[in-house]
mmCIF file of C-alpha atoms and ligand atoms in Angstrom:
data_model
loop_
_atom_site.group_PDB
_atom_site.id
_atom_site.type_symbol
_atom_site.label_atom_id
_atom_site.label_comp_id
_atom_site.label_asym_id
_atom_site.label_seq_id
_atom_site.Cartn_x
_atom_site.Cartn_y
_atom_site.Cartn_z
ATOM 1 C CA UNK A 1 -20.383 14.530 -4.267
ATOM 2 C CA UNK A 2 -21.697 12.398 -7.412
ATOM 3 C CA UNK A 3 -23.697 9.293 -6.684
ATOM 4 C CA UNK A 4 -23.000 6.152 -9.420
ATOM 5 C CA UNK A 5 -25.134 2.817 -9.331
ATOM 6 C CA UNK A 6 -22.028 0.203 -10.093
ATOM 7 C CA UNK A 7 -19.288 2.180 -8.029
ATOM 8 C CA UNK A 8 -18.696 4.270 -4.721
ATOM 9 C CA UNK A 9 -15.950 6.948 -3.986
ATOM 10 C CA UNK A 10 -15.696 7.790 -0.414
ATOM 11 C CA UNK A 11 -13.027 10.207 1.259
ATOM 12 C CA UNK A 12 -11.078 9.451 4.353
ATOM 13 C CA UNK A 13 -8.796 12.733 5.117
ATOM 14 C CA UNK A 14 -6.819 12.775 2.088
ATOM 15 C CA UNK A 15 -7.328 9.000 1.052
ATOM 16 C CA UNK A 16 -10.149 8.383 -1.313
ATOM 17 C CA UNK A 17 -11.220 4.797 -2.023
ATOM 18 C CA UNK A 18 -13.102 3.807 -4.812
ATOM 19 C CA UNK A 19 -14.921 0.591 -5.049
ATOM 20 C CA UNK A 20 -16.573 -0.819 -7.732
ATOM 21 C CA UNK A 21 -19.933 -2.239 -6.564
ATOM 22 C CA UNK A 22 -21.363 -4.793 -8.540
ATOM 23 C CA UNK A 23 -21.346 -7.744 -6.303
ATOM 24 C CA UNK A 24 -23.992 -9.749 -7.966
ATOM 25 C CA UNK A 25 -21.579 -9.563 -11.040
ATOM 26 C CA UNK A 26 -18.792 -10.448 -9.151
ATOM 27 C CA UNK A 27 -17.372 -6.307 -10.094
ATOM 28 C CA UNK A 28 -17.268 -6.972 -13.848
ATOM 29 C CA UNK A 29 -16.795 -4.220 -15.567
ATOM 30 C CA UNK A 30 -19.771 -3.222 -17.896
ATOM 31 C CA UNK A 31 -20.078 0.362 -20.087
ATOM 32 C CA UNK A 32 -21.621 1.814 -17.399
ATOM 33 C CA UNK A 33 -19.157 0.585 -14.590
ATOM 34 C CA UNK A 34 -15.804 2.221 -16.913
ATOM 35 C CA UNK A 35 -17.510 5.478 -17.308
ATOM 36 C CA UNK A 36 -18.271 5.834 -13.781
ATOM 37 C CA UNK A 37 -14.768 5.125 -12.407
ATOM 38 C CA UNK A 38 -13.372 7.761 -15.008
ATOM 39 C CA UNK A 39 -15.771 10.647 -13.853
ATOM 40 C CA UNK A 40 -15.069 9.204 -9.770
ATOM 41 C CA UNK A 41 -10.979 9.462 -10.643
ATOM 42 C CA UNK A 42 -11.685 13.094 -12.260
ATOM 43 C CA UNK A 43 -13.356 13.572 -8.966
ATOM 44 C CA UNK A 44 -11.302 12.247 -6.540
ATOM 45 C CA UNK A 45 -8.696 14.260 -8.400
ATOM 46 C CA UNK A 46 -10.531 17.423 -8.005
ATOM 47 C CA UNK A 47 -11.356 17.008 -3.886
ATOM 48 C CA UNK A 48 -7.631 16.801 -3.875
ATOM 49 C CA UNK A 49 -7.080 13.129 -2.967
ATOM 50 C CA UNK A 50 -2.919 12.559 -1.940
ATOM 51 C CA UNK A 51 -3.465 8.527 -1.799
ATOM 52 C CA UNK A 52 -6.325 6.928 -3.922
ATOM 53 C CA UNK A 53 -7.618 3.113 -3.300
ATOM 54 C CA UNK A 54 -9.132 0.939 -5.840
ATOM 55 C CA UNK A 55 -11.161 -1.926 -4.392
ATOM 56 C CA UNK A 56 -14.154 -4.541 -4.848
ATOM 57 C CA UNK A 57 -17.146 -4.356 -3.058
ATOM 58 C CA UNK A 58 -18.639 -7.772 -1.343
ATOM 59 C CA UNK A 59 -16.466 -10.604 -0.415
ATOM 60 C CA UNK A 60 -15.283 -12.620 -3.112
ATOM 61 C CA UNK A 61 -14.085 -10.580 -5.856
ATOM 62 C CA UNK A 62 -12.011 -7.508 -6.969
ATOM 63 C CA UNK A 63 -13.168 -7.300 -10.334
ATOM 64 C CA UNK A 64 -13.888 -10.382 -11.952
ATOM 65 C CA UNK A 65 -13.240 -8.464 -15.506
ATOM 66 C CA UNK A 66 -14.773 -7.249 -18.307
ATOM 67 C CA UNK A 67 -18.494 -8.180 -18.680
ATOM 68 C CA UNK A 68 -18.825 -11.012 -20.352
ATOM 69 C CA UNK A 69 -22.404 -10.940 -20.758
ATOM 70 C CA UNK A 70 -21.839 -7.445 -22.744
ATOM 71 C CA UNK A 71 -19.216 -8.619 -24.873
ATOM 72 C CA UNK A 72 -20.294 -11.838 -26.285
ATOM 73 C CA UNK A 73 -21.866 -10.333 -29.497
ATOM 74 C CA UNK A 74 -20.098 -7.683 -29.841
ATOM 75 C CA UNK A 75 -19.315 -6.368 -33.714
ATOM 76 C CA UNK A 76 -15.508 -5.337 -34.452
ATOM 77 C CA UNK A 77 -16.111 -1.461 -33.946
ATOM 78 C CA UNK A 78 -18.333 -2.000 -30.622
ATOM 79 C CA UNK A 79 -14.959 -4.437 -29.383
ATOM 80 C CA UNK A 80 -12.864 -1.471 -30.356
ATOM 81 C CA UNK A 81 -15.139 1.124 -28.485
ATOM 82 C CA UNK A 82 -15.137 -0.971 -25.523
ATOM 83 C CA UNK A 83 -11.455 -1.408 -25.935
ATOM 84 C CA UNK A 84 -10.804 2.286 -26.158
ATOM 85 C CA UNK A 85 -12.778 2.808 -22.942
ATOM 86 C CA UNK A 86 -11.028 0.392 -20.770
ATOM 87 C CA UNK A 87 -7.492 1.674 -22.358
ATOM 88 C CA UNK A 88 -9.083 5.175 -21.252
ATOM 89 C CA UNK A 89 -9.524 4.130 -17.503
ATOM 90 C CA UNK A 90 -6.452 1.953 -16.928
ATOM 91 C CA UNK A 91 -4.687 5.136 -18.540
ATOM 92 C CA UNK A 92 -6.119 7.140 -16.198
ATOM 93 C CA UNK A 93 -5.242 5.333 -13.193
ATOM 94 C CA UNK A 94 -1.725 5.125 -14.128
ATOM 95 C CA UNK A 95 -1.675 8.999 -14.738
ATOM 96 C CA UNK A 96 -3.669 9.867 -11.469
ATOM 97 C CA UNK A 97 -1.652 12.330 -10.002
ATOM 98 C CA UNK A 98 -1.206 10.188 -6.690
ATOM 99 C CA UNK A 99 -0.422 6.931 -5.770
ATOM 100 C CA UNK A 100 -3.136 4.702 -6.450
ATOM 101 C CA UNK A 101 -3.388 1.485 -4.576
ATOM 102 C CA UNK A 102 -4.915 -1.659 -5.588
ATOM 103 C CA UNK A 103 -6.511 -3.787 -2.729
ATOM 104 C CA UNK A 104 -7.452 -6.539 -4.610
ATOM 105 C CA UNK A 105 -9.573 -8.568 -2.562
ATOM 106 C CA UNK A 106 -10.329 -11.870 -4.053
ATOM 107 C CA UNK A 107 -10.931 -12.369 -7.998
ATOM 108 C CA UNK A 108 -9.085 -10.681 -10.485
ATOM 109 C CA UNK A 109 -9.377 -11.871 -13.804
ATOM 110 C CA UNK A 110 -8.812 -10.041 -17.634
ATOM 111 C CA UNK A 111 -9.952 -6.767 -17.172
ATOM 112 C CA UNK A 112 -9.690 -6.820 -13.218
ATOM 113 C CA UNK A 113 -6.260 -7.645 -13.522
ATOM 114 C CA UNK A 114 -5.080 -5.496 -16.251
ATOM 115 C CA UNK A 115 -7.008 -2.348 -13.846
ATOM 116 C CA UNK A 116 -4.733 -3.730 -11.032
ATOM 117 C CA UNK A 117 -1.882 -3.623 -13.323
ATOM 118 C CA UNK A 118 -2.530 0.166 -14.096
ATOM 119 C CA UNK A 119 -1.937 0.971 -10.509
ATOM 120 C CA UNK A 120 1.116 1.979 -8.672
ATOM 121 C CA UNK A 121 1.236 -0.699 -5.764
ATOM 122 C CA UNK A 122 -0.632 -3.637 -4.924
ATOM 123 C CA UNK A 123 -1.533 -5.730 -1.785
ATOM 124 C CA UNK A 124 -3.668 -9.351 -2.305
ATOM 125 C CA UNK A 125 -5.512 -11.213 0.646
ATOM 126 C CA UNK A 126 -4.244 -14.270 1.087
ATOM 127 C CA UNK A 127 -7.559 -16.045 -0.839
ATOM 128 C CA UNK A 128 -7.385 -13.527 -4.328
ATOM 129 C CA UNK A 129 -7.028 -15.554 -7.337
ATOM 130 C CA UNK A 130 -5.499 -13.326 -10.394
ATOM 131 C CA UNK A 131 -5.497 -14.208 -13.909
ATOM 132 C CA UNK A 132 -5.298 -12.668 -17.547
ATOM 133 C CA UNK A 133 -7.920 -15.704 -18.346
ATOM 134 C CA UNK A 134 -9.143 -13.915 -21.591
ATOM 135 C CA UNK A 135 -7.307 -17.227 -23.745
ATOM 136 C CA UNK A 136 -10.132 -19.266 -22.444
ATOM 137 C CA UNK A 137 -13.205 -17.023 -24.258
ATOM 138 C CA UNK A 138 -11.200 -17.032 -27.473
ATOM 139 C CA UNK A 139 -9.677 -13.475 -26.721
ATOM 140 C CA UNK A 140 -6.439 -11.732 -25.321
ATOM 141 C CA UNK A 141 -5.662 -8.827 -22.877
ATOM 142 C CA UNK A 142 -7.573 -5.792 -24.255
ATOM 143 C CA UNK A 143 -6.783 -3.316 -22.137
ATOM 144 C CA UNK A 144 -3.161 -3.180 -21.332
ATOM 145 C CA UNK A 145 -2.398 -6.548 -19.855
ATOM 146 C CA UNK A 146 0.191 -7.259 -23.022
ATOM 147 C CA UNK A 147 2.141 -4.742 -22.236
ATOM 148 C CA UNK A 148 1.838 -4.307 -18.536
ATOM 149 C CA UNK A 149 1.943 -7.761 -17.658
ATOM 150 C CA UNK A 150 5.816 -8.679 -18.930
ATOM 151 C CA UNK A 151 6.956 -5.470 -17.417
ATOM 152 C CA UNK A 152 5.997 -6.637 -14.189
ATOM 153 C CA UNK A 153 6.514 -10.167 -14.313
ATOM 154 C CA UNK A 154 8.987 -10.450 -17.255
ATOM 155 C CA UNK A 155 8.308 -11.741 -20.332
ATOM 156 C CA UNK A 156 8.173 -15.401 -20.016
ATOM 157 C CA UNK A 157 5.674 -15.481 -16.952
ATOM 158 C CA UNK A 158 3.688 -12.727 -18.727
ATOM 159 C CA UNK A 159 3.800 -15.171 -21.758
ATOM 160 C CA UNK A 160 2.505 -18.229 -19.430
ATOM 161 C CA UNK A 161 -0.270 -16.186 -17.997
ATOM 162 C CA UNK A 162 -1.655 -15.178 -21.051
ATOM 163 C CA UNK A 163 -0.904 -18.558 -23.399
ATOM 164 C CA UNK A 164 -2.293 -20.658 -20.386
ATOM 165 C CA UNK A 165 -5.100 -18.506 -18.963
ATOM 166 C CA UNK A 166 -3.715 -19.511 -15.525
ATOM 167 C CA UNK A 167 -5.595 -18.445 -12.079
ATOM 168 C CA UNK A 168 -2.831 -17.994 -10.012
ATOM 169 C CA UNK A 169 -2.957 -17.647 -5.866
ATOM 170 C CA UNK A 170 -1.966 -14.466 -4.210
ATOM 171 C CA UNK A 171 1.608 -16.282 -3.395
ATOM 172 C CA UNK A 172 2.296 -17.212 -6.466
ATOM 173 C CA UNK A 173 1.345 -13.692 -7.896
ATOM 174 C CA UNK A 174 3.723 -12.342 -5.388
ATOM 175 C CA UNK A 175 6.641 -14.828 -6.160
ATOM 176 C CA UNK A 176 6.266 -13.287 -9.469
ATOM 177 C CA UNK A 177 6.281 -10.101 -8.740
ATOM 178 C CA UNK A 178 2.778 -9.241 -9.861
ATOM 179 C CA UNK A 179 1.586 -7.887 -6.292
ATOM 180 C CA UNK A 180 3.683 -6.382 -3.514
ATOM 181 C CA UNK A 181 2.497 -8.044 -0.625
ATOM 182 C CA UNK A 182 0.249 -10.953 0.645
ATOM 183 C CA UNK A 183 -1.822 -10.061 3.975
ATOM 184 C CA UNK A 184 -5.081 -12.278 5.459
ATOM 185 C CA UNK A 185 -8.251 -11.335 4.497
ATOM 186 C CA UNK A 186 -9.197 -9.485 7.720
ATOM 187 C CA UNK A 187 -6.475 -7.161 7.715
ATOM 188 C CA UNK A 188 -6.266 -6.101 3.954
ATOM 189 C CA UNK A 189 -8.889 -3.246 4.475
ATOM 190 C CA UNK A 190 -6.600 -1.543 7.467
ATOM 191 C CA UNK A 191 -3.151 -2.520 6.052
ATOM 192 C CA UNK A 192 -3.756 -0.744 2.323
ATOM 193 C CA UNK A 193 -5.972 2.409 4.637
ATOM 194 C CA UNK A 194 -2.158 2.541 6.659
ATOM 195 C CA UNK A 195 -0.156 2.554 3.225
ATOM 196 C CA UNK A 196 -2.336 5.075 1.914
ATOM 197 C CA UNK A 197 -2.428 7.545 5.174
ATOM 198 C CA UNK A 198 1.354 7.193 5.223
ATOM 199 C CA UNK A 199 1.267 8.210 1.269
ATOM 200 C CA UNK A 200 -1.325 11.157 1.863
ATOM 201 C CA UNK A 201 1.169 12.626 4.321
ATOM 202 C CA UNK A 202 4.347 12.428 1.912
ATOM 203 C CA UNK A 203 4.833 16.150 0.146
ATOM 204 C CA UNK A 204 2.278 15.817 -2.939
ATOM 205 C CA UNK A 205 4.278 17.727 -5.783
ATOM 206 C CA UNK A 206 7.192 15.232 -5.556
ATOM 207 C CA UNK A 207 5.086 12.293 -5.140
ATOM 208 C CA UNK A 208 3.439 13.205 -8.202
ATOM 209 C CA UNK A 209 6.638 13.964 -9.810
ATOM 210 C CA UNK A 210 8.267 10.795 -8.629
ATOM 211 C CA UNK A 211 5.309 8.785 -9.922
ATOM 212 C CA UNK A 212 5.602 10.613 -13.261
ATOM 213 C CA UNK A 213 9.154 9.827 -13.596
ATOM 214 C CA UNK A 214 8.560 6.269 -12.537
ATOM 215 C CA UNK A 215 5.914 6.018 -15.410
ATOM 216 C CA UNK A 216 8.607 7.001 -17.893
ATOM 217 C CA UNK A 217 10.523 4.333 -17.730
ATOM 218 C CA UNK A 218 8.180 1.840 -19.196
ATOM 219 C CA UNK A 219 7.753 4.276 -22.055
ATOM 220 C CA UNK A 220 10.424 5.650 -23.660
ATOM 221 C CA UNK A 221 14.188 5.139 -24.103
ATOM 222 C CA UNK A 222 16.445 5.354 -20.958
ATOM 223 C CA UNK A 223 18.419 8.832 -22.062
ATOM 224 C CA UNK A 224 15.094 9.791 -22.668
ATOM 225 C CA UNK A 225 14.137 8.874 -19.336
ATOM 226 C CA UNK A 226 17.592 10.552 -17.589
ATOM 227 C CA UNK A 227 16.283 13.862 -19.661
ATOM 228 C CA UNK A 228 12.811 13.782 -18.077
ATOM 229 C CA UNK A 229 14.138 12.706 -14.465
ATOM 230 C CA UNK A 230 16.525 15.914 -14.499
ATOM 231 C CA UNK A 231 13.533 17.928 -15.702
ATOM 232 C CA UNK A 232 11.165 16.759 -13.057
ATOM 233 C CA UNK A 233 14.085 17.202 -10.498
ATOM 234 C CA UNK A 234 14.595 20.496 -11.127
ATOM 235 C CA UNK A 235 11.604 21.783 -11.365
ATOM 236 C CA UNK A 236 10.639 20.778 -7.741
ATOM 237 C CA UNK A 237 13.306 23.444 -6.485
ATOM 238 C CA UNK A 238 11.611 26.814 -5.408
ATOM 239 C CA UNK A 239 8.435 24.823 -4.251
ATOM 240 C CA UNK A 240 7.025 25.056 -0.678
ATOM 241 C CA UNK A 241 7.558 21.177 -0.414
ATOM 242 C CA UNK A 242 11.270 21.239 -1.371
ATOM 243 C CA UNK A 243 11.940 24.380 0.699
ATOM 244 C CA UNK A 244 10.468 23.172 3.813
ATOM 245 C CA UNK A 245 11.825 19.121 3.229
ATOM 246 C CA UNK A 246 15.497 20.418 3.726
ATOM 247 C CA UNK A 247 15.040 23.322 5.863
ATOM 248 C CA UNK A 248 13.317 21.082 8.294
ATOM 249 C CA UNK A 249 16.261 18.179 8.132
ATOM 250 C CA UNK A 250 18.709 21.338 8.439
ATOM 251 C CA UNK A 251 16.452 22.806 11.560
ATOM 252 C CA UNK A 252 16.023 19.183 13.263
ATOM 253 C CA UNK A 253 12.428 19.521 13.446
ATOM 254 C CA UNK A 254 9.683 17.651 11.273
ATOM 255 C CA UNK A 255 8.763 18.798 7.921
ATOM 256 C CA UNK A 256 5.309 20.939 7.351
ATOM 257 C CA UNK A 257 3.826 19.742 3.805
ATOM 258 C CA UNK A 258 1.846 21.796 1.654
HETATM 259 N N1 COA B 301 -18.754 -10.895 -16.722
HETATM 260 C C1 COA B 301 -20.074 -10.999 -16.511
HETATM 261 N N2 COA B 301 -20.630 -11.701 -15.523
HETATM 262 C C2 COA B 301 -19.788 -12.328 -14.683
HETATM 263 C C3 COA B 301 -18.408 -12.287 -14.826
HETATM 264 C C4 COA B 301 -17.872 -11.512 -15.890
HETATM 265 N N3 COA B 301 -16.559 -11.370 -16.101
HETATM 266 N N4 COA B 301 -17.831 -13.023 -13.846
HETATM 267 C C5 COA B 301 -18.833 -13.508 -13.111
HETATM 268 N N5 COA B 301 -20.025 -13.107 -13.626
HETATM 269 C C6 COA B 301 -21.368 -13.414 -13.139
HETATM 270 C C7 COA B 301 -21.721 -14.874 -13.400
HETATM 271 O O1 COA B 301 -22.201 -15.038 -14.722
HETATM 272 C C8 COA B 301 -22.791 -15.112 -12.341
HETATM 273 O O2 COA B 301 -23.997 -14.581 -12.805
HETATM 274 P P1 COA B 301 -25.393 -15.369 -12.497
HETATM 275 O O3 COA B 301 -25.537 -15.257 -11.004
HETATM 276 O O4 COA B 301 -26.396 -14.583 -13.253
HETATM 277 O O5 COA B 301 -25.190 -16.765 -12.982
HETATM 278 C C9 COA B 301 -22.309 -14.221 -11.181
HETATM 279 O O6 COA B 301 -21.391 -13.274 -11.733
HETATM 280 C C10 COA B 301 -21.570 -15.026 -10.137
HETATM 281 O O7 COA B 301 -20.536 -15.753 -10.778
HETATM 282 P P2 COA B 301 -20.376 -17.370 -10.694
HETATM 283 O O8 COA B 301 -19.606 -17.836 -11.869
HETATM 284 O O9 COA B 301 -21.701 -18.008 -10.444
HETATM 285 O O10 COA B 301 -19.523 -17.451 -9.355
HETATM 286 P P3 COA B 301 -18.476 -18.581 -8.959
HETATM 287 O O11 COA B 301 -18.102 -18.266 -7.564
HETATM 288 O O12 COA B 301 -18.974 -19.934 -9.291
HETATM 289 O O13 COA B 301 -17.196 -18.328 -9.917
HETATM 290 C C11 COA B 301 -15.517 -17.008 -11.028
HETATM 291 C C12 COA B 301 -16.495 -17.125 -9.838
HETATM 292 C C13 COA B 301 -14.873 -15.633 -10.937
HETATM 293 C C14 COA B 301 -14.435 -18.092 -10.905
HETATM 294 C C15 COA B 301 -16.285 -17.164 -12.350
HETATM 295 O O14 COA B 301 -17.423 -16.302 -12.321
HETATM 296 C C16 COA B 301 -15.478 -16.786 -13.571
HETATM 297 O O15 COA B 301 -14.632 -17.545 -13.991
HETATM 298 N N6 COA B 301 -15.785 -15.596 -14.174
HETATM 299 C C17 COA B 301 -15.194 -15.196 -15.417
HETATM 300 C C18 COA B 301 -13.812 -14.690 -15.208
HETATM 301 C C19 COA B 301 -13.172 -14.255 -16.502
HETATM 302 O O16 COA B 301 -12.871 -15.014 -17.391
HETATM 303 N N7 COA B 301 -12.928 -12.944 -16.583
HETATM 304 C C20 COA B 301 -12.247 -12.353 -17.681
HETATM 305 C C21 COA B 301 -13.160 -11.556 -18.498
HETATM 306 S S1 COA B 301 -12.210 -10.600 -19.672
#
């Protein structure tokens, strides 16, 4: 198992959680920080993981954003670099072949957000403040959050977030749809660990497939969309997980997943 400075990646069964640990820095996301989370997804890819959960080590944030202190002088190209990297790892959470959870435990701002927004679900604490605040250095949403945002949120709220900078609560973010649920601090860490066991256990090919069809339609045109479904569908007949789903409902007993 690799061992990173600014992040950890642990394993719990089939659950792996990776945290980003830079507490001092409130989790923001410096070179070093992005590279490490892409080689810990590759990883947590290749130890198998069903569920994987993204979180912030040390009480007050989940990832406060992109490093500020990196970015201030920063040349056109180097922006563009540093762009291309975060575009890299929100890309790659969306893609990772299981559900990734976000368990976004007090700040997330810019960069934190927009890595929340790559995810598949997420749950707040009751005290997380989210925000695409980039407005307020004299930037926008570099990696993603234009085009994530409004597709979670709708276009006008996206629209107020980003023209306002706004640091919403956790029940605001949930009235508007940007996280799933709300739960108190203390029982964040064993709610999302629950969500993610119950994921780990669902059969893995069509959970992957599902999530891959789900992903389509924010990106292409909805015939496009029915095409890919029907593909997808298909192509999960003949496998052990299929086989076994609906012999199992037809025997009465409970399904053995690959
Ligand atoms: N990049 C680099 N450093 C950051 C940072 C970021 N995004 N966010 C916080 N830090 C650093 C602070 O500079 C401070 O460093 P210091 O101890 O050397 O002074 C340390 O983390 C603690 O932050 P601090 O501001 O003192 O904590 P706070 O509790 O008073 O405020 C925040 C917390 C999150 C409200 C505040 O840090 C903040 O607004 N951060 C910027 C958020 C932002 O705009 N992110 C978007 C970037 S794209």
């Amino acid at each position: 198992m690799s061992e990173w400075d600014t992040i950890r990646l642990t394993f719990d069964g089939g659950v792996a959680t990776l945290t980003v640990d830079r507490p001092d820095r409130l989790n923001a996301l410096n070179v070093e920080t992005l590279e490490a989370i892409e080689e810990a997804l590759a990883e947590a890819d290749e130890e198998g993981a069903r569920a994987l959960v993204l979180t912030g080590a040390g009480e007050d944030a989940f990832v406060a954003g992109a490093d500020i202190s990196y970015m201030r002088d920063l040349s056109t190209p180097e922006a563009q670099a540093y762009a291309e990297l975060g575009h890299r790892v929100a890309d790659k959470l969306e893609r990772f072949p299981a559900p990734v959870i976000a368990a976004i435990n007090g700040y997330a701002f810019g960069g934190g957000c927009e890595l929340a927004l790559a995810c598949d679900l997420r749950v707040a604490t009751e005290d997380a403040v989210i925000g695409q605040t980039e407005i307020d250095l004299g930037i926008i949403p570099g990696w993603g959050g234009s085009q994530r945002l409004p597709r979670l949120v709708g276009d006008e709220i996206a629209r107020r977030l980003i023209f306002f900078g706004e640091r919403i609560d956790a029940q605001d973010a949930h009235e508007h749809g940007l996280v799933g649920e709300v739960v108190a601090g203390d029982q964040l860490d064993d709610h999302v660990a629950e969500l993610a066991a119950d994921l780990a256990e669902k059969p893995a090919y069509a959970l992957r497939a599902a999530k891959e069809a789900l992903n389509q339609a924010h990106e292409t045109s909805q015939e496009a969309g029915l095409r890919y479904e029907r593909r997808l569908w298909s192509g999960l007949f003949g496998t052990h997980d299929q086989r076994e789903g609906m012999g199992a409902f037809l025997d009465d007993r409970e399904p053995e997943w690959e």
